[in-house]
PDB file of C-alpha atoms in Angstrom:
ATOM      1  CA  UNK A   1     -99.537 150.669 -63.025  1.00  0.00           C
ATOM      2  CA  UNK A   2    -101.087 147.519 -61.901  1.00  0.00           C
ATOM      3  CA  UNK A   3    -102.720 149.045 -59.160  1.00  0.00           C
ATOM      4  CA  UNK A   4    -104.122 152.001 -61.192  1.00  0.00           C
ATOM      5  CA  UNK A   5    -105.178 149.364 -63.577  1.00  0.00           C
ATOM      6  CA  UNK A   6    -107.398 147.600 -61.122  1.00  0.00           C
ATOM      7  CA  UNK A   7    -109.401 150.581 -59.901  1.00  0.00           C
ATOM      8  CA  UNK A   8    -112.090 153.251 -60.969  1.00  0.00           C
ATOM      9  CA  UNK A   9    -109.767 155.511 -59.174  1.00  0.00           C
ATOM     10  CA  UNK A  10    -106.617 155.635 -57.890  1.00  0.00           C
ATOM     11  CA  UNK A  11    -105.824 158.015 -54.630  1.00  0.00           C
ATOM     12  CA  UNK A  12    -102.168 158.600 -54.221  1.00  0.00           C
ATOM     13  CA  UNK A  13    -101.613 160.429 -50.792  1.00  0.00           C
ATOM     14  CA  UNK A  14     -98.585 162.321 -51.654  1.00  0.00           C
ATOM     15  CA  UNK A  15     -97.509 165.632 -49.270  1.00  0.00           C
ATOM     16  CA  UNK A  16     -97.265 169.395 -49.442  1.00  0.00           C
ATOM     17  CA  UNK A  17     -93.837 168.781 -48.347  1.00  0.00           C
ATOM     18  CA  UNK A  18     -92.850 168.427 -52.200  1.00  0.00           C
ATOM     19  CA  UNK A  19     -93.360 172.348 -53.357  1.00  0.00           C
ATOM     20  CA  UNK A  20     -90.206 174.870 -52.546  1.00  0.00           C
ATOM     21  CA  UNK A  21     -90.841 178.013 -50.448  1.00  0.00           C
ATOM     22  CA  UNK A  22     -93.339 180.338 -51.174  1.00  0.00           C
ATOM     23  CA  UNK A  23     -94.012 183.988 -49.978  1.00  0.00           C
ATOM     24  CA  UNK A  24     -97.421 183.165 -51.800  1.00  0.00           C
ATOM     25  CA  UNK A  25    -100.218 180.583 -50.491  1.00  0.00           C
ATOM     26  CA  UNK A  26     -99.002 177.642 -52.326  1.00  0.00           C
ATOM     27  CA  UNK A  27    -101.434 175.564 -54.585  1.00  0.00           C
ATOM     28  CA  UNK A  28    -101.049 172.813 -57.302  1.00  0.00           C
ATOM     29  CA  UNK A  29     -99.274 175.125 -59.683  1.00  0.00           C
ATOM     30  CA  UNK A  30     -96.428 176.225 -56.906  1.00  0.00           C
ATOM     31  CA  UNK A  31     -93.076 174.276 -58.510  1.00  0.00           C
ATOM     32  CA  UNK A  32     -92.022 171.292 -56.419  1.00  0.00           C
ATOM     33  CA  UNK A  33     -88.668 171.238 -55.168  1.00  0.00           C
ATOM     34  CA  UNK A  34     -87.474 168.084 -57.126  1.00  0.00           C
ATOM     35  CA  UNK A  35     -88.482 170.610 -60.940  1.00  0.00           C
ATOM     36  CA  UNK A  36     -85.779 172.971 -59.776  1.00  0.00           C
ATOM     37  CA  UNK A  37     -82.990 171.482 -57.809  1.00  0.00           C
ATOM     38  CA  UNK A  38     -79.941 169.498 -59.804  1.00  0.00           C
ATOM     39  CA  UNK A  39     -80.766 166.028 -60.935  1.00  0.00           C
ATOM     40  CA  UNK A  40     -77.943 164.825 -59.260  1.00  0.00           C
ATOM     41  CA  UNK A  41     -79.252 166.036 -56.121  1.00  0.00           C
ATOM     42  CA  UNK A  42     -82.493 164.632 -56.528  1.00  0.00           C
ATOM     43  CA  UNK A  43     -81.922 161.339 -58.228  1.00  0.00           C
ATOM     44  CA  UNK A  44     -81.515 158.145 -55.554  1.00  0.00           C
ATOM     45  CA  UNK A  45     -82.112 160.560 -52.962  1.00  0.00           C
ATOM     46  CA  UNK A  46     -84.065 159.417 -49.892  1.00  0.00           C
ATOM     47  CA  UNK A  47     -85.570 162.340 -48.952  1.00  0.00           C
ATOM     48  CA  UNK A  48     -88.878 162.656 -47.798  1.00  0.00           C
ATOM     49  CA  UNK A  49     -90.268 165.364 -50.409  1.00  0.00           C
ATOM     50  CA  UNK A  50     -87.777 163.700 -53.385  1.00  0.00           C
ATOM     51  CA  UNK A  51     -89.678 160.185 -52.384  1.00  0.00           C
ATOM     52  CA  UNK A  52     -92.722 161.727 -52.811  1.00  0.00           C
ATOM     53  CA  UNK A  53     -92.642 164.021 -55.639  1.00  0.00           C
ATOM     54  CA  UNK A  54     -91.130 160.732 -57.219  1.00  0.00           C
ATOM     55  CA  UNK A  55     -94.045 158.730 -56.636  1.00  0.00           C
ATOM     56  CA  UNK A  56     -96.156 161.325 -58.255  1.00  0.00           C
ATOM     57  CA  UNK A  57     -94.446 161.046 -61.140  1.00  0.00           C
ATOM     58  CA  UNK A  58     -94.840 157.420 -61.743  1.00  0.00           C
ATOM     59  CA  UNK A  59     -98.439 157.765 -61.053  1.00  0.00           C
ATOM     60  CA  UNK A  60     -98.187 160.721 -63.513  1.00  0.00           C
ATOM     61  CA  UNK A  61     -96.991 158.182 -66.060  1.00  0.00           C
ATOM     62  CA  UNK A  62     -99.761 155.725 -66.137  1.00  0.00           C
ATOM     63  CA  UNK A  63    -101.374 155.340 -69.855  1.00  0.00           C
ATOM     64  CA  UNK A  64    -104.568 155.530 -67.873  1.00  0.00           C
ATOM     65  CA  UNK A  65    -105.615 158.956 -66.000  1.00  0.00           C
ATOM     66  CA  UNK A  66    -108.344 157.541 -63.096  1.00  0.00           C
ATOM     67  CA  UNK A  67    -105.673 158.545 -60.814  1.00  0.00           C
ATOM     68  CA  UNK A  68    -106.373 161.475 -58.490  1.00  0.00           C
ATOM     69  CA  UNK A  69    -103.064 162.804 -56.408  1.00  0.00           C
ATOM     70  CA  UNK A  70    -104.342 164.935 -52.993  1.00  0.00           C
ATOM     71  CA  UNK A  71    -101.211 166.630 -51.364  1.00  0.00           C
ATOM     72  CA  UNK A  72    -101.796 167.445 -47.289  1.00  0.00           C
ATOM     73  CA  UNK A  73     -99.619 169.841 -45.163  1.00  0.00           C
ATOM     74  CA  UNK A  74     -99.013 168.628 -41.662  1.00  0.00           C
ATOM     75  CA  UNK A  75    -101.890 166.198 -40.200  1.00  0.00           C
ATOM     76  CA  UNK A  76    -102.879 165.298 -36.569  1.00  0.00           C
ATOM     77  CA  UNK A  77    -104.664 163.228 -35.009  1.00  0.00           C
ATOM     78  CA  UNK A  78    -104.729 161.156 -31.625  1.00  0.00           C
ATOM     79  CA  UNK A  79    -102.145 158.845 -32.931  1.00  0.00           C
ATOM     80  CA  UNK A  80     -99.869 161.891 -34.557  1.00  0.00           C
ATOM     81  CA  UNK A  81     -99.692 164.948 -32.828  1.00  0.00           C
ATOM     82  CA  UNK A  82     -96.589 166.789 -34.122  1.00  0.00           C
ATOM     83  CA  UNK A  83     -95.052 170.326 -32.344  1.00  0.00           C
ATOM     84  CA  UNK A  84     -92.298 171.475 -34.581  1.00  0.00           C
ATOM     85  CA  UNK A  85     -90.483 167.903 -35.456  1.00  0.00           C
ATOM     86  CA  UNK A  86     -90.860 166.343 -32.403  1.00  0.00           C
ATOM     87  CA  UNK A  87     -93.559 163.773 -32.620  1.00  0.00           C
ATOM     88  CA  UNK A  88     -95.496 162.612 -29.531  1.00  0.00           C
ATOM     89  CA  UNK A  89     -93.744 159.715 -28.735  1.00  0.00           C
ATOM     90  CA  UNK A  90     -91.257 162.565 -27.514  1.00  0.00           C
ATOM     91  CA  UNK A  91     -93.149 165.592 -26.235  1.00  0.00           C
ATOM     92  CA  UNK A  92     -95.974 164.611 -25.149  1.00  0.00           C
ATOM     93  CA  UNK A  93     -94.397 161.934 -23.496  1.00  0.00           C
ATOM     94  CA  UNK A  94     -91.985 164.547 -21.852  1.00  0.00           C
ATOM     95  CA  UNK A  95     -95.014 166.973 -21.424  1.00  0.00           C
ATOM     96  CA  UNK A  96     -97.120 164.328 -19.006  1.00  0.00           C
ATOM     97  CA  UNK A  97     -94.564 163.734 -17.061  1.00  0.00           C
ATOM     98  CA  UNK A  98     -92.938 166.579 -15.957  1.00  0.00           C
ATOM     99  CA  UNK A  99     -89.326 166.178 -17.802  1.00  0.00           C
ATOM    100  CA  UNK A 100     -88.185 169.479 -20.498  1.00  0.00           C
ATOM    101  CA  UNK A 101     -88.999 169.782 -23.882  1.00  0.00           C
ATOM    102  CA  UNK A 102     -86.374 171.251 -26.000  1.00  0.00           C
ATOM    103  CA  UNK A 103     -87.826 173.339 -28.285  1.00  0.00           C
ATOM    104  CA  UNK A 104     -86.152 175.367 -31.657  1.00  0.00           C
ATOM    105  CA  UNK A 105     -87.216 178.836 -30.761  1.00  0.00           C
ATOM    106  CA  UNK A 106     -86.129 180.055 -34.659  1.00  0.00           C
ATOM    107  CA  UNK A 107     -88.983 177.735 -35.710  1.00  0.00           C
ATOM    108  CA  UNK A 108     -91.906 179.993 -33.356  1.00  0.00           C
ATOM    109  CA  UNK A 109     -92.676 182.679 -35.454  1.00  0.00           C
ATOM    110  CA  UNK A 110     -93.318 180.097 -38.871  1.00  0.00           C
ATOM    111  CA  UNK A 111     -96.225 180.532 -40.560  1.00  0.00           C
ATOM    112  CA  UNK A 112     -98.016 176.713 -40.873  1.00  0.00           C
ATOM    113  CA  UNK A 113    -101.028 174.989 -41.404  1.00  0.00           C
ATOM    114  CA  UNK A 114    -102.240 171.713 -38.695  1.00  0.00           C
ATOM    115  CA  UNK A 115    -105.069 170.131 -39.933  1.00  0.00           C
ATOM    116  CA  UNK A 116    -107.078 167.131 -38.334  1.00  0.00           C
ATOM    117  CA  UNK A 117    -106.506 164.194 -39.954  1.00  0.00           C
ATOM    118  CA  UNK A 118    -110.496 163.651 -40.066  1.00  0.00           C
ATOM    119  CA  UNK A 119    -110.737 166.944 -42.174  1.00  0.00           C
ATOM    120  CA  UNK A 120    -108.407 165.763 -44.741  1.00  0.00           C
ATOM    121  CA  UNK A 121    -109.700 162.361 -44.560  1.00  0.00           C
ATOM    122  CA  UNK A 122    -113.107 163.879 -45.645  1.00  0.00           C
ATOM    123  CA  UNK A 123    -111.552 166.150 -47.972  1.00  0.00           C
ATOM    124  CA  UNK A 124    -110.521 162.901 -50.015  1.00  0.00           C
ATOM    125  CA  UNK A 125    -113.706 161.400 -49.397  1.00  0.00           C
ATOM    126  CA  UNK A 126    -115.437 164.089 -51.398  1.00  0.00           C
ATOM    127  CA  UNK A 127    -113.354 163.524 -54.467  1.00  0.00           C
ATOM    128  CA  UNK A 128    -113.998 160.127 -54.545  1.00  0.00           C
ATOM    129  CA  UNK A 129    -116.027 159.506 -57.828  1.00  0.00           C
ATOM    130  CA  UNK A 130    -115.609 163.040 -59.139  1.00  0.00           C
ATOM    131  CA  UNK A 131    -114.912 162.398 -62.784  1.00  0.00           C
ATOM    132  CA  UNK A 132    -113.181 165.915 -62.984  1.00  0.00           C
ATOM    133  CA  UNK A 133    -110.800 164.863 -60.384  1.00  0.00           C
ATOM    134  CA  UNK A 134    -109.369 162.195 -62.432  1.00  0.00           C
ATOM    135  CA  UNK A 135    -105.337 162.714 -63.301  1.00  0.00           C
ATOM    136  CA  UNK A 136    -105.581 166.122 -61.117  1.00  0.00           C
ATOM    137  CA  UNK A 137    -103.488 167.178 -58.150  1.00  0.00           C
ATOM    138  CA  UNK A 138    -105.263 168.380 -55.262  1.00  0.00           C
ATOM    139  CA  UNK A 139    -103.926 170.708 -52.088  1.00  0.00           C
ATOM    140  CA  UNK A 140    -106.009 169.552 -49.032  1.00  0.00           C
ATOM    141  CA  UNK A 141    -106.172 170.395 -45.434  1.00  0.00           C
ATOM    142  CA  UNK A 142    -107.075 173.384 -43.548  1.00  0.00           C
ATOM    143  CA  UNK A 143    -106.425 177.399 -44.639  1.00  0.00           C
ATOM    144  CA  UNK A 144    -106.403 178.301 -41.028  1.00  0.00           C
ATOM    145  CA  UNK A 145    -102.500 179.835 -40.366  1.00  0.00           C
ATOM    146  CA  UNK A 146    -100.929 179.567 -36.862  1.00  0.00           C
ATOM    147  CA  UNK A 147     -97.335 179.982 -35.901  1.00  0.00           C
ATOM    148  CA  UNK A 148     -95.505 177.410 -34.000  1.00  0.00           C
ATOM    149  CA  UNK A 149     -95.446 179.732 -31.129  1.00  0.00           C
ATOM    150  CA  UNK A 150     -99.346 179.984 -31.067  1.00  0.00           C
ATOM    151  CA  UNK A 151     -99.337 176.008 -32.283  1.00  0.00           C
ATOM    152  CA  UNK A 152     -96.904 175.500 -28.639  1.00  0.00           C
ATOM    153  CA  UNK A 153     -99.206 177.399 -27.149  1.00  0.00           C
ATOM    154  CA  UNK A 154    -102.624 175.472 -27.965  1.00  0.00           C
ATOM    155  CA  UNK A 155    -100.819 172.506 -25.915  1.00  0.00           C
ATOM    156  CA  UNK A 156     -99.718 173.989 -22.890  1.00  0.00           C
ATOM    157  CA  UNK A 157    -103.045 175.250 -22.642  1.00  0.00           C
ATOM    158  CA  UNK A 158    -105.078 172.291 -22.996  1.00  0.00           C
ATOM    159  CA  UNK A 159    -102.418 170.224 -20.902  1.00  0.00           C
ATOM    160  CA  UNK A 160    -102.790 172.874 -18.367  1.00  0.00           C
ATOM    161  CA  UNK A 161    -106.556 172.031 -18.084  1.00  0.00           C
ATOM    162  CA  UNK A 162    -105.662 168.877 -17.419  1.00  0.00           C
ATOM    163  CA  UNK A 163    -103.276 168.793 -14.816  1.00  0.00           C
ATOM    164  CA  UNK A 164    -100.049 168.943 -17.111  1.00  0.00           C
ATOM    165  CA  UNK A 165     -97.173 171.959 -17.367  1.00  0.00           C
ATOM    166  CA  UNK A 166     -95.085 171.733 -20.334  1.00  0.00           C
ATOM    167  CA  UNK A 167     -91.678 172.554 -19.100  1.00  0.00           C
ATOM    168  CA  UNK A 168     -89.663 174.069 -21.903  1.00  0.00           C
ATOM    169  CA  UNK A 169     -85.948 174.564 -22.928  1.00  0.00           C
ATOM    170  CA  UNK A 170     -84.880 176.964 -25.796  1.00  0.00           C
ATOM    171  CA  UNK A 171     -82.505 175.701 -28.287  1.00  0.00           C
ATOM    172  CA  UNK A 172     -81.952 176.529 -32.032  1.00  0.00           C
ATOM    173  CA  UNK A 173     -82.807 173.832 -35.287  1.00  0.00           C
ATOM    174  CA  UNK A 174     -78.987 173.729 -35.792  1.00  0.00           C
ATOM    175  CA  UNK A 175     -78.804 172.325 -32.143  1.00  0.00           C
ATOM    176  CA  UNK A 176     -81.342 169.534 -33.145  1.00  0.00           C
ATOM    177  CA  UNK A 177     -80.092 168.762 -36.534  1.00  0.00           C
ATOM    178  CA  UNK A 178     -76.941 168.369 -34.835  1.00  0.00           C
ATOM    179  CA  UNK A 179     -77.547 165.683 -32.647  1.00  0.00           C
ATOM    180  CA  UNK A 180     -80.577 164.264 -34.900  1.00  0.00           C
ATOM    181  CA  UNK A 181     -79.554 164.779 -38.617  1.00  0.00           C
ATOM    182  CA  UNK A 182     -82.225 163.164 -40.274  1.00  0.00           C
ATOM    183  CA  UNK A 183     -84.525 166.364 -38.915  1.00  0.00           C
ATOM    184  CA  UNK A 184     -82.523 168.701 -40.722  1.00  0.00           C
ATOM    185  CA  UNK A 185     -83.966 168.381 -44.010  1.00  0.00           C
ATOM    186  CA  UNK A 186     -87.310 168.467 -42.199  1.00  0.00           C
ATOM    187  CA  UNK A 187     -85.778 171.648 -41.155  1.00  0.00           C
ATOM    188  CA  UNK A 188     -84.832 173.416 -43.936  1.00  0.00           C
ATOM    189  CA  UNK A 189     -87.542 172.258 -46.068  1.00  0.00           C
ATOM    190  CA  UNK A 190     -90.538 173.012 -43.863  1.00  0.00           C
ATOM    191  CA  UNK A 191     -90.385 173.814 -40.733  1.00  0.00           C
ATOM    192  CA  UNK A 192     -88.121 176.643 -40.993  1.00  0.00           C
ATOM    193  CA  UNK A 193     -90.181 178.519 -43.963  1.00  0.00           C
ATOM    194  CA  UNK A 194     -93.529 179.921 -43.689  1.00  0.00           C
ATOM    195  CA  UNK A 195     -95.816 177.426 -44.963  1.00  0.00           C
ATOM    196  CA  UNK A 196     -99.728 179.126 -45.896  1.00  0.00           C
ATOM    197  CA  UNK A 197    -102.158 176.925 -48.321  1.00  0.00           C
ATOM    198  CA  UNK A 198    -104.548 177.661 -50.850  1.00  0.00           C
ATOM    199  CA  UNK A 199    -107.409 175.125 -51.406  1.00  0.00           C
ATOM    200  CA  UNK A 200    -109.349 176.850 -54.191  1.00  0.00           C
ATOM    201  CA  UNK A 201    -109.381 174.126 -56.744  1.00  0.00           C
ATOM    202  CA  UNK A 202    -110.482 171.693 -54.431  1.00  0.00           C
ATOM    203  CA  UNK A 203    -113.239 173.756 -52.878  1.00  0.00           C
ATOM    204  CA  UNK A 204    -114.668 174.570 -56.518  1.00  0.00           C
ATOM    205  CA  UNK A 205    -114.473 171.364 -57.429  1.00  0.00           C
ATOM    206  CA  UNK A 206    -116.558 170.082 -54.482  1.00  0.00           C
ATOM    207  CA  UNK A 207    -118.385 172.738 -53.066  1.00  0.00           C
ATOM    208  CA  UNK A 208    -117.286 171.927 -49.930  1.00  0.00           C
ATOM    209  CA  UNK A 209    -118.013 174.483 -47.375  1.00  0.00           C
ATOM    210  CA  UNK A 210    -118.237 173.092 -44.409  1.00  0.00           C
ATOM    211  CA  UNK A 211    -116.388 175.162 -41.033  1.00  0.00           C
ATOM    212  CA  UNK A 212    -114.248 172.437 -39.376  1.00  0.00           C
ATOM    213  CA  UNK A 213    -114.249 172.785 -35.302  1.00  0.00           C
ATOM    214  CA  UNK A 214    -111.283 175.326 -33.972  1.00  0.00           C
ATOM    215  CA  UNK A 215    -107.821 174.336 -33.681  1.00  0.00           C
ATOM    216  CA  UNK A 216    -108.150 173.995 -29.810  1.00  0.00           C
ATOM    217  CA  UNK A 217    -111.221 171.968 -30.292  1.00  0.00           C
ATOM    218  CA  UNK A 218    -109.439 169.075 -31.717  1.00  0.00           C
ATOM    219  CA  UNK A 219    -106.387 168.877 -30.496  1.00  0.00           C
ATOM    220  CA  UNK A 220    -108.329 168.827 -26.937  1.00  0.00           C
ATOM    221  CA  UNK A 221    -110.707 166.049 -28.424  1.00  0.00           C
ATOM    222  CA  UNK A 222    -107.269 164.072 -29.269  1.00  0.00           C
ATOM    223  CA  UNK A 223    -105.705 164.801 -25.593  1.00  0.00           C
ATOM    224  CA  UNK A 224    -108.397 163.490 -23.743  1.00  0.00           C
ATOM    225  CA  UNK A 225    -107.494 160.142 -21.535  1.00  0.00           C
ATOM    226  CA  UNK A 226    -103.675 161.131 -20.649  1.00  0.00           C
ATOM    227  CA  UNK A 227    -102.746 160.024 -17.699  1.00  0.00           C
ATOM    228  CA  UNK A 228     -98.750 160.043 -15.744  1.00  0.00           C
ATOM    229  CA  UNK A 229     -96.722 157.304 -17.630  1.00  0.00           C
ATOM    230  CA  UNK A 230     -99.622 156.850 -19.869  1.00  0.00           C
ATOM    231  CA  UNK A 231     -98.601 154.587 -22.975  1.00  0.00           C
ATOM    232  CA  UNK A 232     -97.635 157.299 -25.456  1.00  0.00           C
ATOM    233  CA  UNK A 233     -96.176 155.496 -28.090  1.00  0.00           C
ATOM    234  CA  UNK A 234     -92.899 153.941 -28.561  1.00  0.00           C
ATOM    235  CA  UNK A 235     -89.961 154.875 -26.097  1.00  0.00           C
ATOM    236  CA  UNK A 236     -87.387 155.916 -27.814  1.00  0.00           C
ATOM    237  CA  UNK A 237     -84.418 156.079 -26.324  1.00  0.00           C
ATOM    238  CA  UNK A 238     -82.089 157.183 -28.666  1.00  0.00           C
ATOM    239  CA  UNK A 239     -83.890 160.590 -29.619  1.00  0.00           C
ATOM    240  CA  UNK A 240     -84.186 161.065 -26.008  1.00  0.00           C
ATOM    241  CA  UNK A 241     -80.576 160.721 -25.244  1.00  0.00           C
ATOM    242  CA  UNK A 242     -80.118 163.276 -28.084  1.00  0.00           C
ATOM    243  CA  UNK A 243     -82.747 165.485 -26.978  1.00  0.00           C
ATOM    244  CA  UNK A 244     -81.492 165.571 -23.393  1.00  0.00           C
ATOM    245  CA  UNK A 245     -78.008 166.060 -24.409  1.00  0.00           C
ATOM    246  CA  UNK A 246     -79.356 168.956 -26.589  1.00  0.00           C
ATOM    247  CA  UNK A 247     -80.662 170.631 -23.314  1.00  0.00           C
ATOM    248  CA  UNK A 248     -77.949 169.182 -20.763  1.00  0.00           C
ATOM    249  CA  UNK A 249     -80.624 167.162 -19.020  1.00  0.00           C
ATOM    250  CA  UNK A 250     -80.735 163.516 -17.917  1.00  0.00           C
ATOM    251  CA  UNK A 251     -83.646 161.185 -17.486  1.00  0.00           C
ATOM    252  CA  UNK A 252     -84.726 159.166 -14.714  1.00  0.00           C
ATOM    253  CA  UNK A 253     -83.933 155.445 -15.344  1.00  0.00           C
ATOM    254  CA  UNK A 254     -87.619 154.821 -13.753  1.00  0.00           C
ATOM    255  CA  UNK A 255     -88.834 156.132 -17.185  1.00  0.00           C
ATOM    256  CA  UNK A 256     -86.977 153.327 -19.340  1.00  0.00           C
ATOM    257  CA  UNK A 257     -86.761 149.473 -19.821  1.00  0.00           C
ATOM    258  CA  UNK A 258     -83.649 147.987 -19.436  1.00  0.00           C
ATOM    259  CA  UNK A 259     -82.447 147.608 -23.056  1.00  0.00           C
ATOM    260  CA  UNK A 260     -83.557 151.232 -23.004  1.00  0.00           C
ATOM    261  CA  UNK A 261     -81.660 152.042 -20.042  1.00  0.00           C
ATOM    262  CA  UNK A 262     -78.634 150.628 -21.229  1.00  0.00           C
ATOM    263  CA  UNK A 263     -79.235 152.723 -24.853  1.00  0.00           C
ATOM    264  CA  UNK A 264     -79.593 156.133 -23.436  1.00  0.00           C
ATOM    265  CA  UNK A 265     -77.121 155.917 -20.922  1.00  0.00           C
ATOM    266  CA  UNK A 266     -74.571 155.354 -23.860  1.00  0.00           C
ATOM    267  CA  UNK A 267     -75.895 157.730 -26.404  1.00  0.00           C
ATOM    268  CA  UNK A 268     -76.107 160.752 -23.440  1.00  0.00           C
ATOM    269  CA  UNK A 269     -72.147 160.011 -22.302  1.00  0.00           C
ATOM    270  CA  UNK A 270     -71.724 160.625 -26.495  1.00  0.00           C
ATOM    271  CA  UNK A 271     -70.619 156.824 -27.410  1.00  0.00           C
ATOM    272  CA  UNK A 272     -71.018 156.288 -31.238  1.00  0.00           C
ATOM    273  CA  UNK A 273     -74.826 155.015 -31.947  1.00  0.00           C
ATOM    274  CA  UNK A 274     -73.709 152.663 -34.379  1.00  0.00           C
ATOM    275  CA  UNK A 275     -71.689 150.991 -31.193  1.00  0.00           C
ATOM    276  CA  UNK A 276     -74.646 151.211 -29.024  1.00  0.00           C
ATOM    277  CA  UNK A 277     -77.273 150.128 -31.618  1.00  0.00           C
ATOM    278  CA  UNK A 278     -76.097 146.303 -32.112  1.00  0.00           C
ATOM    279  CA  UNK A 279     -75.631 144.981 -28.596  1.00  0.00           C
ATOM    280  CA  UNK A 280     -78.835 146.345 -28.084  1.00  0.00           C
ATOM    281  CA  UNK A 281     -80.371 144.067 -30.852  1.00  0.00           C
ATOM    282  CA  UNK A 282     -78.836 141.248 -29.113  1.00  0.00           C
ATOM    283  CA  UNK A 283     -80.701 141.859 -26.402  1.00  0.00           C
ATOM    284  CA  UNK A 284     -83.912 141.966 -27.381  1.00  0.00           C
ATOM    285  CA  UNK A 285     -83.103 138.940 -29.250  1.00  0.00           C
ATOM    286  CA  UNK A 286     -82.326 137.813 -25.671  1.00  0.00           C
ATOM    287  CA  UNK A 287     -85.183 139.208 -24.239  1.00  0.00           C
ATOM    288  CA  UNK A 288     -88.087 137.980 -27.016  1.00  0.00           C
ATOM    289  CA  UNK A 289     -86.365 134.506 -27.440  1.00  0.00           C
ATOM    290  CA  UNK A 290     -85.131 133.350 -23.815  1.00  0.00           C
ATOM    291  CA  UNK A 291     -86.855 136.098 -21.643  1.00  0.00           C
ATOM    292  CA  UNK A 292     -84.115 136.203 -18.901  1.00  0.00           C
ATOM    293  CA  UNK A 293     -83.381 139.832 -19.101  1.00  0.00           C
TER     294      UNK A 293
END
C-alpha cells in the first residue's frame, strides 16, 4: 500500500503463469488457477503462480487504483534464455561445450509463446502514464506461437553457425521432476499445456503496432560472444548431478571447482542432498574466510 501510495503509478510485474489451461488464446478474463483450485491448496502455498496471483490480489486491494498489473509469458534475454525448464546456466552451458542435454521430448510438440525481454520491456513502457491503464490487468509479450520442438530447434541452429552442436538425450518430464521436484509444478502448470496469448486489450489501448524482429533474430543477437568454457552463469552442480543421472552420463571434473567437484560426485552416486548440501557450506566458509582450499 505504501508503495502504491507513493507513486502516480504503480507497475506490478506479475506472470501469465497464474491463468489455468486454455484451448483458447488466453487474455485478462481467462480464470487464474488460484479462483478455481481448493483454498486449502492454495493458501501458504509457495508456488510460483499461487505467489503471484497472490500478489495481485493485494495490489488489487489498495483503496487507491494508480496501479497497473502487466502479466508476461516466458521472457528471454542474454541473461535468461530458457529451453523447456532448463535455464542457461544448464544448457547452454552443456550446449558450448560439447556434454548432452537431456531434454523432455513430451514437452516438443507444446504450443508457447518466447518473447524478448526488450519487447515486453517496451510493452510496459507504453502504458506508462496511460490514465486508462490504471487498476487494469494487462497480457504482454509476443502472439508469435512456436513449439518447443521448433523453440529447440532455433538453438541448434544458431549454435551451429557458430561452431556449437547441441548433443541431445530424450527423456520424459516425469524423469526430470523426479530427480528435480521443484520443476514439476513448472511442469504441469506450463510447460506441459499449450500456452497461445491474446494481446488485444493492450494493443487497443496503445496502438502499438510495431513488428518485433523474428524469433531467430534475437535469440542470435543474445548468443553472440560464446566462447568454450565461456562464463555462463552460475555452475550448478547439483542440477547437473541430477541431470546427468537423468541421462546416465557423468561430467568431467575439469568442468567443476572443487566444492563443486566434491557436490556432484555425491549427488550422481545418489547420496541424500540434504547430506551433501552442509559440508559443502563449510567449505566455502573455508574457502571465502581462510582461502586454503
Amino acid at each position: 500500500p505504501y508503495l502504491i501510495a507513493g507513486t502516480d503509478q504503480y507497475i506490478s510485474l506479475s506472470s501469465a503463469a497464474v491463468y489455468v489451461d486454455s484451448n483458447l488464446p488466453i487474455n485478462e478474463d481467462t480464470p487464474r488457477i488460484i479462483d478455481v483450485v481448493d483454498k486449502k491448496e492454495s493458501d501458504g502455498s509457495r508456488e510460483y503462480h499461487f505467489v503471484k496471483a497472490r500478489t495481485e490480489d493485494i495490489v488489487k486491494s489498495s483503496a487507491s487504483k494508480n496501479w497497473t498489473i502487466v502479466r508476461p509469458h516466458v521472457t528471454f534475454n542474454r541473461s535468461r534464455i530458457p529451453l523447456c525448464t532448463w535455464e542457461k546456466n544448464v544448457w547452454l552451458f552443456r550446449a558450448i561445450n560439447g556434454l548432452p542435454i537431456a531434454i523432455p521430448e513430451d514437452c516438443l510438440d507444446r504450443k508457447t509463446t518466447l518473447t524478448y525481454g526488450y519487447q515486453v520491456a517496451s510493452q510496459i513502457r507504453n502504458l506508462l502514464g496511460k490514465k486508462d491503464a490504471l487498476g487494469q490487468v494487462f497480457q504482454l509479450g509476443s502472439e508469435d506461437v512456436y513449439t518447443w520442438g521448433e523453440i529447440l530447434e532455433i538453438y541448434a541452429d544458431v549454435l551451429r553457425t557458430k561452431g556449437f552442436n547441441m548433443k541431445v538425450v530424450n527423456c520424459t518430464s516425469d524423469e526430470i521432476a523426479m530427480e528435480l521436484p521443484f520443476m514439476r509444478s513448472r511442469f504441469l502448470y506450463d510447460r506441459l499445456l499449450n500456452r497461445t496469448f491474446s494481446t488485444r486489450k493492450y494493443r487497443t489501448l496503445t496502438a502499438d503496432n510495431y513488428h518485433y524482429p523474428k524469433l531467430k533474430d534475437s535469440i542470435e543477437e543474445c548468443l553472440t560472444g560464446l566462447s568454450r568454457r565461456g562464463k555462463i552463469g552460475w555452475m550448478d552442480a547439483i542440477v547437473n548431478a541430477k541431470h546427468d543421472k537423468i541421462i546416465g552420463f557423468w561430467m568431467p571434473m575439469s568442468f567443476l571447482d572443487y566444492p563443486g567437484k566434491y557436490t556432484y560426485l555425491l549427488i550422481r552416486a545418489g547420496f541424500n542432498q540434504s547430506l551433501v548440501v552442509l559440508p559443502l557450506r563449510i567449505i566455502r566458509k573455508l574457502r571465502k574466510y581462510i582461502g586454503w582450499i
